[in-house]
Short mmCIF file of C-alpha atoms in Angstrom, two decimals:
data_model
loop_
_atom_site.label_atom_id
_atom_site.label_comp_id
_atom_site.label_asym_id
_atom_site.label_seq_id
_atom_site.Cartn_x
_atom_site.Cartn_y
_atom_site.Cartn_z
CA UNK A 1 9.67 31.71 -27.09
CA UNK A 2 10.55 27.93 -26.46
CA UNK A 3 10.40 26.25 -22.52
CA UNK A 4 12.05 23.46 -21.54
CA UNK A 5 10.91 22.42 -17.92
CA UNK A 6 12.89 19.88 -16.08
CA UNK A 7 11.06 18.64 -12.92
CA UNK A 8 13.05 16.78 -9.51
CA UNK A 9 10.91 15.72 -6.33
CA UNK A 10 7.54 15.06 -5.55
CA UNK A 11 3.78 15.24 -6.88
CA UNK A 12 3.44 18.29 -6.03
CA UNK A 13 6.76 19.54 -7.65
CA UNK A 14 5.65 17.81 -10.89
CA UNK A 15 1.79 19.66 -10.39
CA UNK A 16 4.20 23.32 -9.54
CA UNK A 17 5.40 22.51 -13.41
CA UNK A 18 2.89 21.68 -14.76
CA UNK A 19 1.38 25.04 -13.73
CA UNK A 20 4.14 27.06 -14.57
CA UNK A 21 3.78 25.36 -18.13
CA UNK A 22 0.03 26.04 -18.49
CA UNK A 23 0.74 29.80 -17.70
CA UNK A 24 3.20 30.28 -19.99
CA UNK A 25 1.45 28.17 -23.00
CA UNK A 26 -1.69 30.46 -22.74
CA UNK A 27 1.07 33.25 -22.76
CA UNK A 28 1.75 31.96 -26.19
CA UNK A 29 4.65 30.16 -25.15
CA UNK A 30 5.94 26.56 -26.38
CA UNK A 31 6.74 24.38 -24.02
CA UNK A 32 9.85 22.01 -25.53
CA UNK A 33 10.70 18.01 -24.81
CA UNK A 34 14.27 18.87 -25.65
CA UNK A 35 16.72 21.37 -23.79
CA UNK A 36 18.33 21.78 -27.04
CA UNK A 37 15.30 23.22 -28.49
CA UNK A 38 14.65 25.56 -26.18
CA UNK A 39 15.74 29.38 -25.32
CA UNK A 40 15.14 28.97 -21.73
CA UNK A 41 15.48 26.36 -19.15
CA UNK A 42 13.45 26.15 -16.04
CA UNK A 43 14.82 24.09 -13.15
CA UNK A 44 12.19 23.12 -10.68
CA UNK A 45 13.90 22.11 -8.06
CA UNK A 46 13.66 19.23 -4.73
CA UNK A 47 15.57 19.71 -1.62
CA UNK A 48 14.10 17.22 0.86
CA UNK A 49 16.91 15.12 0.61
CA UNK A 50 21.32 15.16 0.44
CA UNK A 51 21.60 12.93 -2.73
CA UNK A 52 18.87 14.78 -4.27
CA UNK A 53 20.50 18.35 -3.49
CA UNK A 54 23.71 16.77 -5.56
CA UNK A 55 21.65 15.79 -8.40
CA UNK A 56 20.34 19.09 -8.85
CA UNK A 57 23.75 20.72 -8.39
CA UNK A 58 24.92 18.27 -11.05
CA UNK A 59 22.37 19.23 -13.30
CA UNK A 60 22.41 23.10 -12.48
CA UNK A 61 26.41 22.88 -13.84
CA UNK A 62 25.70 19.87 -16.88
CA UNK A 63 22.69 23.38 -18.17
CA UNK A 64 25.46 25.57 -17.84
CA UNK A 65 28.23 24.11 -19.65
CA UNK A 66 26.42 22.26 -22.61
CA UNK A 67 23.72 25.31 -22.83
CA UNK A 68 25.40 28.24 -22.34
CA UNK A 69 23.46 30.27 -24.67
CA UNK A 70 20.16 29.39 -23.13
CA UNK A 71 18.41 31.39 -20.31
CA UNK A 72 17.96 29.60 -16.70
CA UNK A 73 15.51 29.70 -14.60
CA UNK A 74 15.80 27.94 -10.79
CA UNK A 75 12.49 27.13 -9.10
CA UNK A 76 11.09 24.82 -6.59
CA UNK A 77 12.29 24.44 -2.62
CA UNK A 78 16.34 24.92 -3.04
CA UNK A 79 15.32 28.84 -4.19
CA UNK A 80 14.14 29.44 -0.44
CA UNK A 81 16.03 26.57 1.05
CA UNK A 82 19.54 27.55 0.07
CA UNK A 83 19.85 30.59 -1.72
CA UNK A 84 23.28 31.13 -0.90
CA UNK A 85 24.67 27.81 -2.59
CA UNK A 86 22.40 28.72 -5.45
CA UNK A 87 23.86 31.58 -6.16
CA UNK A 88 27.36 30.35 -6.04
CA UNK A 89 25.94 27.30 -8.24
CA UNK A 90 23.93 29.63 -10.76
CA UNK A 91 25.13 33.32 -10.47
CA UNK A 92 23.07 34.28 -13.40
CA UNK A 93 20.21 32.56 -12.98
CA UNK A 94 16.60 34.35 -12.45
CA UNK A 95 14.29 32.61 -9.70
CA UNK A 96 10.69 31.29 -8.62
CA UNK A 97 9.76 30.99 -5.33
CA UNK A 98 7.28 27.25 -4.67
CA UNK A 99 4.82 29.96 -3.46
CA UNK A 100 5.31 32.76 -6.67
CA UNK A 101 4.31 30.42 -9.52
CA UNK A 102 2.07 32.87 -10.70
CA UNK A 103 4.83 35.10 -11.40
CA UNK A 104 7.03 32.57 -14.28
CA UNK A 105 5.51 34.57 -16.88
CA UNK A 106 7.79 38.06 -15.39
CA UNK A 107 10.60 35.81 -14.90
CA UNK A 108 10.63 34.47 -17.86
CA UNK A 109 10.52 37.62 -20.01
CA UNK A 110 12.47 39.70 -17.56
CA UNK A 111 15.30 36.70 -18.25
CA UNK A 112 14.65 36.82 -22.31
CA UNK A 113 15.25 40.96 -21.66
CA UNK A 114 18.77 40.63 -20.49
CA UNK A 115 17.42 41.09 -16.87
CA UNK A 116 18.12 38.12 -13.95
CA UNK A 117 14.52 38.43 -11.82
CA UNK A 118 14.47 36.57 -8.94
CA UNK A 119 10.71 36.76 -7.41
CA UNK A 120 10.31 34.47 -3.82
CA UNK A 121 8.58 34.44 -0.17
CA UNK A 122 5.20 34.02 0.60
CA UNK A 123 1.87 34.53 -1.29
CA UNK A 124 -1.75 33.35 -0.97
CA UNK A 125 -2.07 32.53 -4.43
CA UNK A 126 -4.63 29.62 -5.06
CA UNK A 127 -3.15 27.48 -7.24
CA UNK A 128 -5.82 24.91 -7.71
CA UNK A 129 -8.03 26.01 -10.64
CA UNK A 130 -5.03 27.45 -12.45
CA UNK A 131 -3.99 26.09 -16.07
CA UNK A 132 -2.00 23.14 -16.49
CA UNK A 133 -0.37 21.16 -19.28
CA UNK A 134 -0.37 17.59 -17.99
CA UNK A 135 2.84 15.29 -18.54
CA UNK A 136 0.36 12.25 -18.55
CA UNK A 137 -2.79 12.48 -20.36
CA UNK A 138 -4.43 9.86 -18.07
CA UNK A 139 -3.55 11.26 -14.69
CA UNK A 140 -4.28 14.37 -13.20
CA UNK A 141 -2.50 16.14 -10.39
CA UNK A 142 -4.36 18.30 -8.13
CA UNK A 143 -3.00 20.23 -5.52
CA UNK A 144 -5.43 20.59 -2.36
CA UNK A 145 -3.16 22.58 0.31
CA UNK A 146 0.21 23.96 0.18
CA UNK A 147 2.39 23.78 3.62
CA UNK A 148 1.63 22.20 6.59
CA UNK A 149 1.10 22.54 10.30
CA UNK A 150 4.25 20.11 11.76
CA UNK A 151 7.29 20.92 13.44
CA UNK A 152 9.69 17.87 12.26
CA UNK A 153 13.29 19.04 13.01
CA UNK A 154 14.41 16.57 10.17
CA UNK A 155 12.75 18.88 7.43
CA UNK A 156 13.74 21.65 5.22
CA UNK A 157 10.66 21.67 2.89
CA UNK A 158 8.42 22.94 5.45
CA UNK A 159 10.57 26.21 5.21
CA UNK A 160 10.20 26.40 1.51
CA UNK A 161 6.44 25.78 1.52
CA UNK A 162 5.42 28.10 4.89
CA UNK A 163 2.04 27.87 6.86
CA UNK A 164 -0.85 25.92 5.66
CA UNK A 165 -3.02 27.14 2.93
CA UNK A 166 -5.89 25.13 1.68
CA UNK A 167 -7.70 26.09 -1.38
CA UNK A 168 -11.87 26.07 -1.53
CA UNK A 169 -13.30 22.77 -2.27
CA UNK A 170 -15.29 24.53 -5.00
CA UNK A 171 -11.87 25.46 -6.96
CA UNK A 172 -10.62 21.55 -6.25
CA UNK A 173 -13.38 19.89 -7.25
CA UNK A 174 -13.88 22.34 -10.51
CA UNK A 175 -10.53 21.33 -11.74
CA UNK A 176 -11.30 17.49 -11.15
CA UNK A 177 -14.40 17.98 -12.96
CA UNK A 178 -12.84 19.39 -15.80
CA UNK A 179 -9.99 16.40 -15.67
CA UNK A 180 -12.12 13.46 -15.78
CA UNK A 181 -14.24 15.34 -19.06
CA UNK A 182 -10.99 15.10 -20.53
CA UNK A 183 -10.37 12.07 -19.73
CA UNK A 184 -8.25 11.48 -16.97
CA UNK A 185 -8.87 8.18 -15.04
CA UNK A 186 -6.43 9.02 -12.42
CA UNK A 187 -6.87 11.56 -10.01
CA UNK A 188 -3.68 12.39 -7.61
CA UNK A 189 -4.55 14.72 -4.24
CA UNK A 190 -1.34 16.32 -3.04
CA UNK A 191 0.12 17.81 -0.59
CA UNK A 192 2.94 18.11 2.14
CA UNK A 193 0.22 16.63 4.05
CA UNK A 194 -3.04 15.88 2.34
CA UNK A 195 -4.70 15.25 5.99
CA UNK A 196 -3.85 18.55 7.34
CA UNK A 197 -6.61 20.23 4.68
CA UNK A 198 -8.77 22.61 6.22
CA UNK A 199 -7.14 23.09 9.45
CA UNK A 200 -6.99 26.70 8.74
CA UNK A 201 -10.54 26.69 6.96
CA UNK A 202 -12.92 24.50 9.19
CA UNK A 203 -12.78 21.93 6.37
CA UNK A 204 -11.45 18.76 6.50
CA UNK A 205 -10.13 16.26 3.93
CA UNK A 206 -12.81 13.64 4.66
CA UNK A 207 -15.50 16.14 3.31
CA UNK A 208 -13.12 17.30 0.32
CA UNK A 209 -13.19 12.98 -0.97
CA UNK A 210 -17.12 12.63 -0.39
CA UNK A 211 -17.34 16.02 -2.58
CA UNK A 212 -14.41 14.48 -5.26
CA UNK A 213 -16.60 11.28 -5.45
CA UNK A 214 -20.31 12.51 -6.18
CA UNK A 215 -18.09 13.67 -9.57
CA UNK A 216 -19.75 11.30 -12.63
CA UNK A 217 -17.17 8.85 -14.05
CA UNK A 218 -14.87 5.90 -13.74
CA UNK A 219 -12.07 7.13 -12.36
CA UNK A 220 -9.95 6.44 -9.19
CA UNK A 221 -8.65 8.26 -6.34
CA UNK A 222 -5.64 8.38 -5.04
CA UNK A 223 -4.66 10.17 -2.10
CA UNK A 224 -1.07 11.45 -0.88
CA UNK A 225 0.64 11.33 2.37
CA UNK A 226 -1.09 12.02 5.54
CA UNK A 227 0.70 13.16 8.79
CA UNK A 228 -0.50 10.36 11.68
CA UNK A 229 -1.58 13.91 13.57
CA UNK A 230 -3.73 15.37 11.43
CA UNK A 231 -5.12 12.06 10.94
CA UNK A 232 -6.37 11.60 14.23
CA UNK A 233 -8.26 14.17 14.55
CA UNK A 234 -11.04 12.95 11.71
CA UNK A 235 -10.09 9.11 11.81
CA UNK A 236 -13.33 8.06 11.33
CA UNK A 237 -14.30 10.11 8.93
CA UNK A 238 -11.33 9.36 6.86
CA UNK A 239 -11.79 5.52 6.94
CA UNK A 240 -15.59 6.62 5.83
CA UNK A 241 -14.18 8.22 3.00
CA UNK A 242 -11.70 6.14 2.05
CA UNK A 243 -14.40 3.30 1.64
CA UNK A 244 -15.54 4.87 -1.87
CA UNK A 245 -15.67 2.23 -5.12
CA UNK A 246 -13.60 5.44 -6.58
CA UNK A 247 -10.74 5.98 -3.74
CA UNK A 248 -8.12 3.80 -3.89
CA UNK A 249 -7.69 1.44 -0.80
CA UNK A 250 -4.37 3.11 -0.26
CA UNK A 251 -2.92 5.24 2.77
CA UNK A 252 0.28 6.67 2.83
CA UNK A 253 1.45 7.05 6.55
CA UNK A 254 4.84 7.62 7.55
CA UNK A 255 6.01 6.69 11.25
CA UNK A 256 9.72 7.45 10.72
CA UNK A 257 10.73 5.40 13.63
CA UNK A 258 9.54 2.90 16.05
CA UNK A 259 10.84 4.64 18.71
CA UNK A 260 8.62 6.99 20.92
CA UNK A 261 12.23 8.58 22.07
CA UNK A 262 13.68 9.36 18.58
CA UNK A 263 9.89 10.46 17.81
CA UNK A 264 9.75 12.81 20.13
CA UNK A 265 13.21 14.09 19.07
CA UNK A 266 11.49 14.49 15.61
CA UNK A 267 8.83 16.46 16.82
CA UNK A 268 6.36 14.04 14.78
CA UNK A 269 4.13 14.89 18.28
CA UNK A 270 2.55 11.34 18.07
CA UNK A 271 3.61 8.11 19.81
CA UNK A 272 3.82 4.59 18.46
CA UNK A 273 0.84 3.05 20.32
CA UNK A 274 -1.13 6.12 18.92
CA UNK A 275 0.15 4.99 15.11
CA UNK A 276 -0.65 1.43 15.46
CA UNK A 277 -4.28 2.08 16.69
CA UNK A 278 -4.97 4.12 13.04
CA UNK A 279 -3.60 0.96 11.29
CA UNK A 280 -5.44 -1.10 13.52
CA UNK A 281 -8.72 0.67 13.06
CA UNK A 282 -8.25 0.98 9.44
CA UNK A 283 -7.29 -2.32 8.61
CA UNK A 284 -10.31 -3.12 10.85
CA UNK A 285 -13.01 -1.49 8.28
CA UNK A 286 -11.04 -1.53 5.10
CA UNK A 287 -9.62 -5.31 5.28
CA UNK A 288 -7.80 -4.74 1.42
CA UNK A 289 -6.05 -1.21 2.45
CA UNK A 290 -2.27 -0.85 1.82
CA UNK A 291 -0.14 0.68 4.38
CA UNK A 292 2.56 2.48 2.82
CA UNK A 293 5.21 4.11 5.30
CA UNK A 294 8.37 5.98 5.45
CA UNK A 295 11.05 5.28 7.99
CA UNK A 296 14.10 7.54 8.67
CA UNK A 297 17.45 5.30 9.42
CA UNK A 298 20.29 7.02 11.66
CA UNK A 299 18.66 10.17 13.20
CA UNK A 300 20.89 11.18 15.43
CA UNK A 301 19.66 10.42 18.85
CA UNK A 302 18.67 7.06 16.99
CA UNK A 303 20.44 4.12 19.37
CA UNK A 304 21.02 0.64 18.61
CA UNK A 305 17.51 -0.53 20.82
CA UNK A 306 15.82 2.72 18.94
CA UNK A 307 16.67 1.04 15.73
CA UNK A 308 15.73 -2.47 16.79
CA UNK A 309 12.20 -0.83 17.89
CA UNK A 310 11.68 -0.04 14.43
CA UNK A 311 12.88 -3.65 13.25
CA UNK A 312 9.59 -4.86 15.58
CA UNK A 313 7.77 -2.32 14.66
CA UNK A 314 8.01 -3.44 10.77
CA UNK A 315 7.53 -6.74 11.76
CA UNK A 316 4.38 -6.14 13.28
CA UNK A 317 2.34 -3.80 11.34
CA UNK A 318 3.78 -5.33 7.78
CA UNK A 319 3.43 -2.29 5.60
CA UNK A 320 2.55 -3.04 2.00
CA UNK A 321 5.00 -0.19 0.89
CA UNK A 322 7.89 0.54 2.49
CA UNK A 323 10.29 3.51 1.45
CA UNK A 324 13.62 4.05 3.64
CA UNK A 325 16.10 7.26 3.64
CA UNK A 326 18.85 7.20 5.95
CA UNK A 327 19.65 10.87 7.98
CA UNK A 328 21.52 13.34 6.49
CA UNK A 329 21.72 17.10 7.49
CA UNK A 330 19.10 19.89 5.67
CA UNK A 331 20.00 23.23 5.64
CA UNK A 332 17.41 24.95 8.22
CA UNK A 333 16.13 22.01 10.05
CA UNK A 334 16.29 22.06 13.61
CA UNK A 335 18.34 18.45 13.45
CA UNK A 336 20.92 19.79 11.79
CA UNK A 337 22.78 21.35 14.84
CA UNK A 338 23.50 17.63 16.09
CA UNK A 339 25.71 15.27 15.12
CA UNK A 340 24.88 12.38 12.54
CA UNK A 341 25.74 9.22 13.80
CA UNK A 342 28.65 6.98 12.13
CA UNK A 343 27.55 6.56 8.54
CA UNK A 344 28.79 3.08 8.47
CA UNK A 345 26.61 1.97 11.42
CA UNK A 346 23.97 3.88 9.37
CA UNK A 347 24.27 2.25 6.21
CA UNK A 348 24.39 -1.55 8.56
CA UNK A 349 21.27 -0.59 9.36
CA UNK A 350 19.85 0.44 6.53
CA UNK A 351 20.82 -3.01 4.99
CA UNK A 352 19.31 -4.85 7.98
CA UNK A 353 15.81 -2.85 6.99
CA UNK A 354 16.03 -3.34 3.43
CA UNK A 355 16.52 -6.88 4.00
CA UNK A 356 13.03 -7.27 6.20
CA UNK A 357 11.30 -4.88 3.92
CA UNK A 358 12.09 -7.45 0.96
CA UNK A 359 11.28 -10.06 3.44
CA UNK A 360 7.92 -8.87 4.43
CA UNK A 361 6.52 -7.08 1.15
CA UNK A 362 6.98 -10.45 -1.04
CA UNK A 363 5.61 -12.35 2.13
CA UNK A 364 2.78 -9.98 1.64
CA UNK A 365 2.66 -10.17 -2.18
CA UNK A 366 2.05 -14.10 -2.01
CA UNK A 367 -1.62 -13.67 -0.60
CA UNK A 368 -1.94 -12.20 -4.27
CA UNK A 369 -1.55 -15.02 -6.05
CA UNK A 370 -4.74 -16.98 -7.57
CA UNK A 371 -6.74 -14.15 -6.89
CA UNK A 372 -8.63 -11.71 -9.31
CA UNK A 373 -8.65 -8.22 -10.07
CA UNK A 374 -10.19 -5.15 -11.65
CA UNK A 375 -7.31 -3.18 -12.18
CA UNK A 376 -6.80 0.33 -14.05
CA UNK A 377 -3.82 0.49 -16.85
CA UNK A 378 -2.16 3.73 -16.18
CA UNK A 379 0.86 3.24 -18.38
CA UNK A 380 3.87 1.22 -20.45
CA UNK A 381 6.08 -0.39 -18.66
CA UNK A 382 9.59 0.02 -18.79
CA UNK A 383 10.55 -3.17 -19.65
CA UNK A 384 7.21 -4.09 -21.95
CA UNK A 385 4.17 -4.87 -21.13
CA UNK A 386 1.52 -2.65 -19.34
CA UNK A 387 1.28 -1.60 -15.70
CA UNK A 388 -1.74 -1.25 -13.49
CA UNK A 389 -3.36 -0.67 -10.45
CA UNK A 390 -5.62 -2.57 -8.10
CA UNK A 391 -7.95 -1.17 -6.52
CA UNK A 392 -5.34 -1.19 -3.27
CA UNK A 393 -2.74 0.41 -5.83
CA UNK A 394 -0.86 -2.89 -6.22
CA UNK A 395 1.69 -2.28 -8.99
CA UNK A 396 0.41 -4.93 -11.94
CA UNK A 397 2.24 -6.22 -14.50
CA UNK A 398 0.59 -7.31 -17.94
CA UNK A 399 1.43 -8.48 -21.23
CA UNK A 400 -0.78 -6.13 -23.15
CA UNK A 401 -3.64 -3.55 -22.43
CA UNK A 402 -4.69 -0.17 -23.35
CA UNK A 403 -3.76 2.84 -20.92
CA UNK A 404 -6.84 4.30 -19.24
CA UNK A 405 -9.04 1.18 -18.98
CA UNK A 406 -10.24 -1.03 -16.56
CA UNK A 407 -9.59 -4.81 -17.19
CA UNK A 408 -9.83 -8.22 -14.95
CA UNK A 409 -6.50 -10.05 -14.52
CA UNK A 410 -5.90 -13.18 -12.50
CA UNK A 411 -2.74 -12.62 -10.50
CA UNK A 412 -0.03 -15.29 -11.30
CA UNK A 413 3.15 -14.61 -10.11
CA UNK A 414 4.57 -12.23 -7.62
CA UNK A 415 7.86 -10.17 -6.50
CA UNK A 416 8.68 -7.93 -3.69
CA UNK A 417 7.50 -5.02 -5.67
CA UNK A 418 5.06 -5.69 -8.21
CA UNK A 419 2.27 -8.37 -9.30
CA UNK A 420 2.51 -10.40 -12.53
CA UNK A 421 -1.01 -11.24 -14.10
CA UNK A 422 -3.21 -12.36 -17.36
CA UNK A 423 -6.14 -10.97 -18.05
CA UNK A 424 -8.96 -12.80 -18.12
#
């Protein structure tokens, strides 16, 4: 039996196939690089976004028509998200719940059978510790808690994903242990909200790191998106952390708006003052840290001195990485009952954001130049040349290299996005 898998969304999507592919290959399965070649198609699906529903639409009716022969299988967020457009879009098709992975080996037969098994809803399954083919030899995903503990009325995911479950250190860290001894240089903590670990164990995510690090090896840490919440309620500790030679100098903190009003509409339950004091406090003990942040353009009760609070807001804290969505209505999420404000005032504003987020991260990028540093290859680029990572995941750019070492490089020239350096 042949598997193709064909991934949309985040980290943790990609670690959810990755799983699903392990499973299967130690059920003597072969997992495919071509749909062609396959006899059934798994589509792991991402719903946090409009333009990323359409692509998976798209791609749900391109599988149909040029594959007709070939089994599909839907998995990923849209199963629980939307099942009624799903089964309009794929009548046939047999499903996986995010939270049933351990059930694509049923699926997957039961589909090969004749028989269309759709298995969803909850489960305390642990995934961490389970098999996994990796899609990059040098880079290891490892999932350290599955939902989350918010209430954002923006979000659909957290409906697809449920309550917070973290999985036992011992299980995380046995799994990293096992990915460094084969190599892997990169390690990538995910989850809808890596900071939220252990708030229904006693752990916390702080303790989870210090563990990760006292793992022999060269290898680097990086760690996913934290809620400004859960954040606060081990700040220190986290900074503590965060200060290992291993852990990447890199915190991903979305605000979403520089507005207390339109944060309070989002139900983010923190205020701006209380975000800029964990930048403040970070940047205070970990001087090289990038700030990356997300920012939501056009919520609804978003106003034209709501927007302009975000404008100072970006001014002021100068994130290092910057990534902007504007609004659109998810099916389930609280938001949705509003209405969305005039697209083209929306997409104005999403220009005038763009423009100061090229503004500020090349502004940023300068300081780079002339200086030196030890950065990790993690892969080709796209264009040539190699790309790496500093040790504040700055995206470098290099002639040549050799993916999964460390090298020095002098930084020479600089964009908006990336670094350009020789190595010494």
């Amino acid at each position: 039996m042949k598997v193709y898998i064909d991934t949309f969304g985040c980290t943790f999507n990609q670690g959810d196939s990755q799983i699903m592919a392990g499973l299967l290959q130690e059920d003597n399965a072969q997992i495919v690089s071509n749909m062609e070649d396959a006899d059934v198609i798994i589509l792991n699906t991402c719903y946090v976004k409009q333009p990323t529903e359409q692509k998976v639409i798209n791609r749900i009716k391109k599988i149909q028509e040029q594959f007709s022969d070939k089994k599909l299988i839907i998995s990923g967020c849209m199963v629980e998200i939307d099942p009624d457009k799903l089964k309009k879009a794929a009548p046939s098709a047999g499903w996986i719940g995010p939270r049933q992975i351990k059930s694509t080996i049923d699926v997957v037969k039961s589909c090969m059978n004749g028989k269309t098994s759709r298995i969803i809803g909850h489960s305390d399954e642990i995934k961490a510790g389970l098999p996994k083919i990796r899609f990059d030899p040098f880079v290891h995903i490892s999932q350290i808690c599955e939902g989350c503990v918010g209430r954002c009325t923006y979000c659909c995911t957290r409906f697809a994903r449920g309550k917070l479950q973290s999985y036992p250190v011992k299980n995380i860290k046995n799994e990293i242990e096992s990915a460094v001894a084969d190599g892997c240089v990169e390690i990538q903590l995910t989850a809808q909200d890596t900071a939220a670990y252990g708030m229904d164990t006693g752990r916390k995510l702080s303790e989870l790191i210090k563990e990760i690090t006292t793992i022999p090896g060269d290898f680097r840490l990086r760690v996913g998106m934290m809620h400004p919440k859960s954040m606060m309620r081990d700040l220190n500790g986290l900074i503590e952390a965060f200060m290992h030679k291993n852990v990447y100098k890199f915190m991903h903190i979305p605000i979403q708006s520089g507005s207390d009003s339109v944060l309070n509409h989002m139900g983010r339950d923190h205020t701006v003052a209380q975000y800029k004091d964990i930048i403040s406090e970070v940047r205070e003990k970990i001087p090289e840290v990038s700030i990356a942040t997300d920012i939501i353009v056009g919520y609804p009760t978003e106003t034209d001195e709501d927007f302009e609070d975000t404008l100072k807001l970006i001014e002021d804290i100068k994130p290092n990485f910057i990534h902007i969505s504007k609004y659109r209505h998810r099916p389930m999420a609280i938001s949705s009952s509003m209405h969305e404000i005039d697209h083209k005032i929306m997409k104005k504003r999403s220009k005038v954001l763009n423009d100061l987020k090229s503004k500020i991260l090349y502004q940023n990028n300068l300081a780079e130049i002339g200086k030196v540093h030890e950065i990790l290859i993690t892969e080709k680029g796209s264009k040539g040349g190699y790309i790496g990572r500093t040790d504040s995941y700055k995206h470098v750019v290099i002639e040549n290299g050799e993916i999964g070492t460390f090298v020095k490089v002098k930084i020479n020239e600089v964009t908006s996005t990336y670094l350009k350096g020789s190595v010494l």
